[in-house]
Amino acid sequence: MLKDVYPLFLNNRAEQPNTDLAVTDKFTGSVAFRVALADAGTIDAAIAGAVEAAVPMAALASYEKQAVLDHCVRRFRERFDELAYALCVEAGKPIKDAEGEVTRLIDTFRIAAEESVRFNGEVQSLDISPRARGYRGFWKRVPIGPCSFISPFNFPLNLAAHKIAPAIAVGCPFVMKPASRTPLGAIIIGEILAETDLPEGAFSILPASRQGADLLTTDERIKLLSFTGSPDVGWALKTRAGKKKTVMELGGNAAVIVDGDADLEDALERVIFGAFYQSGQSCISVQRILIHDSVYDQFRDMLVARTKTLVAGDPKRRETFIGPMISESEARRLDGWISEAVADGATLLCGGGREGAMLEATLLENVDRTATVNTEEAFGPVAILSRFDDFDVALEQVNDSQFGLQAGVFTRDLFRMYDAWDRMDVGGVVINDVPSYRVDNMPYGGVKNSGLGREGVRFAMEDMSEIRNLVVRRRV
């Protein structure tokens, strides 16, 4: 189903200057295919092409942008199985999860197609005082110009889609660097975009080394940098981005509260999903589970029993729930954090074993609040249980974090729902579900060390555009 060699895309065209990037099957560790790797000269040519494409992209009619996005939706559906299998191989994502991500890819482009024809402005009354009598205001949104996108390894399709689809809907040319460990999803998107009539230079998709992609951050011809990845890398890029607008989605150590009145059977499956879906390699993975003292023992035992039933192994098997982490080094890192916590007095409830890149689904309790596995982003299959007996204190514990992406609350109390929404210092609050839940048209992003700006198609379109005002005077 997959080819042995894949190109890069420079100014809408497939090019094969080399096969220098080896991409492995994350379960077997063997090289699955090779991809062309861009150098600094190629990236410079892509930025120049995007600059040339800025005017014709901005001039595209709404129906023309919609037609491009509709074409992508149609072709993604036709190549559904190929896309899912590619994800399974390059990311080690269990096949059912891979199919779910392809579905979200289609949703994201479909939403963008709808938004592309209703991205409007406003008529504004300016006669707020006698001096403005006879004046009327209008404003519209116009494309910000050439954009650079850097996407992560954990959702190679959908997180790329959340940058590419809004850019097309607005009319912004772009240069994308996909993660070197998982470039194939973005390359296949490029193959489908190349079938359209987008202006030359409208898109380039360039796997590259971090050093080679420096121009995507520093070049002043770029008007917006959108980055999804680790906080350390993201904030470092922002300091070097100069005058360009930056949008950063940088991860977290998401918490979920299970209150005393929660439906525990319902909460169980959602918390298990939130903690261990995709081997916990999601920035909104459930990492901290705060359980009311009145139900703590019962829910802890339910979680442990359910976790032990999760099937781990080859992600190509449909029964697999836990696949490999993205690399053995990442599995070793998290294994070390777990061992460190246990050495400092934490209780290992289940899991904790590792073989290569495979790390068992792990639950801990009695973890010191200063432990690395509590304060940093685990980004793997581990979650920490703790007790509370006061809902206000639980909210404070959720906020006791350098991160603030999303949080979840299982409760039947309407007033506690509003308290959580008002007081949680996060970008999103999810009631009676886990923070790992996301729909692709909702505003998504975080505060504090979790980043700035919002994704979600319409909200990304706002970031990729500028307001241009018009004032009209009539003699009265």
mmCIF file of N, CA and C in Angstrom, residues 1 30 59 64 94 103 183-184 191 196 199 209 220 224 233 239 259 262 297 316 343 349 435:
data_model
loop_
_atom_site.group_PDB
_atom_site.id
_atom_site.type_symbol
_atom_site.label_atom_id
_atom_site.label_comp_id
_atom_site.label_asym_id
_atom_site.label_seq_id
_atom_site.Cartn_x
_atom_site.Cartn_y
_atom_site.Cartn_z
ATOM 1 N N MET A 1 0.830 -1.200 0.000
ATOM 2 C CA MET A 1 0.000 0.000 0.000
ATOM 3 C C MET A 1 0.865 1.250 0.000
ATOM 4 N N SER A 30 12.237 -1.124 11.981
ATOM 5 C CA SER A 30 12.871 -1.199 10.664
ATOM 6 C C SER A 30 12.485 0.007 9.816
ATOM 7 N N ALA A 59 -6.480 36.742 -3.861
ATOM 8 C CA ALA A 59 -7.495 37.075 -4.863
ATOM 9 C C ALA A 59 -8.449 35.925 -5.166
ATOM 10 N N GLU A 64 -13.694 29.282 -5.071
ATOM 11 C CA GLU A 64 -12.489 28.597 -5.531
ATOM 12 C C GLU A 64 -11.754 27.941 -4.373
ATOM 13 N N PRO A 94 -2.260 2.647 17.045
ATOM 14 C CA PRO A 94 -3.163 1.515 16.806
ATOM 15 C C PRO A 94 -4.134 1.820 15.677
ATOM 16 N N THR A 103 -10.587 10.230 10.029
ATOM 17 C CA THR A 103 -11.934 10.810 10.089
ATOM 18 C C THR A 103 -11.879 12.270 10.530
ATOM 19 N N PRO A 183 6.584 12.131 8.702
ATOM 20 C CA PRO A 183 6.316 13.104 7.637
ATOM 21 C C PRO A 183 5.281 12.664 6.612
ATOM 22 N N LEU A 184 4.936 11.365 6.612
ATOM 23 C CA LEU A 184 4.207 10.836 5.465
ATOM 24 C C LEU A 184 2.799 11.405 5.346
ATOM 25 N N GLU A 191 0.363 15.562 -1.920
ATOM 26 C CA GLU A 191 0.010 14.904 -3.179
ATOM 27 C C GLU A 191 -1.393 15.288 -3.631
ATOM 28 N N THR A 196 -4.841 20.103 -7.411
ATOM 29 C CA THR A 196 -5.746 21.254 -7.528
ATOM 30 C C THR A 196 -5.107 22.369 -8.348
ATOM 31 N N PRO A 199 -2.604 28.558 -6.914
ATOM 32 C CA PRO A 199 -1.521 29.300 -7.564
ATOM 33 C C PRO A 199 -0.149 28.724 -7.219
ATOM 34 N N SER A 209 15.594 19.026 8.778
ATOM 35 C CA SER A 209 16.152 19.002 10.126
ATOM 36 C C SER A 209 15.745 20.278 10.852
ATOM 37 N N GLU A 220 11.933 37.242 7.734
ATOM 38 C CA GLU A 220 10.931 38.307 7.877
ATOM 39 C C GLU A 220 9.880 38.285 6.775
ATOM 40 N N LEU A 224 3.419 34.820 9.719
ATOM 41 C CA LEU A 224 2.869 34.081 10.863
ATOM 42 C C LEU A 224 3.587 32.757 10.978
ATOM 43 N N VAL A 233 10.920 24.071 23.038
ATOM 44 C CA VAL A 233 11.192 24.424 21.641
ATOM 45 C C VAL A 233 10.312 25.601 21.216
ATOM 46 N N THR A 239 10.980 33.538 20.726
ATOM 47 C CA THR A 239 11.940 34.602 21.008
ATOM 48 C C THR A 239 12.754 34.985 19.772
ATOM 49 N N ASP A 259 -15.796 13.831 40.867
ATOM 50 C CA ASP A 259 -16.446 14.267 42.093
ATOM 51 C C ASP A 259 -17.220 13.108 42.729
ATOM 52 N N ALA A 262 -20.260 11.612 40.832
ATOM 53 C CA ALA A 262 -20.063 11.211 39.434
ATOM 54 C C ALA A 262 -20.589 9.799 39.188
ATOM 55 N N ASP A 297 -11.374 4.950 46.842
ATOM 56 C CA ASP A 297 -10.962 3.549 46.846
ATOM 57 C C ASP A 297 -11.683 2.752 45.769
ATOM 58 N N LYS A 316 -0.880 -2.729 14.291
ATOM 59 C CA LYS A 316 -1.622 -3.139 13.091
ATOM 60 C C LYS A 316 -2.748 -4.119 13.422
ATOM 61 N N ALA A 343 10.783 5.604 43.777
ATOM 62 C CA ALA A 343 11.901 5.697 44.726
ATOM 63 C C ALA A 343 11.654 6.754 45.789
ATOM 64 N N LEU A 349 0.582 1.208 41.192
ATOM 65 C CA LEU A 349 -0.656 0.433 41.243
ATOM 66 C C LEU A 349 -0.703 -0.632 40.160
ATOM 67 N N PRO A 435 -10.331 15.772 29.601
ATOM 68 C CA PRO A 435 -9.746 16.906 28.874
ATOM 69 C C PRO A 435 -9.223 16.507 27.505
#
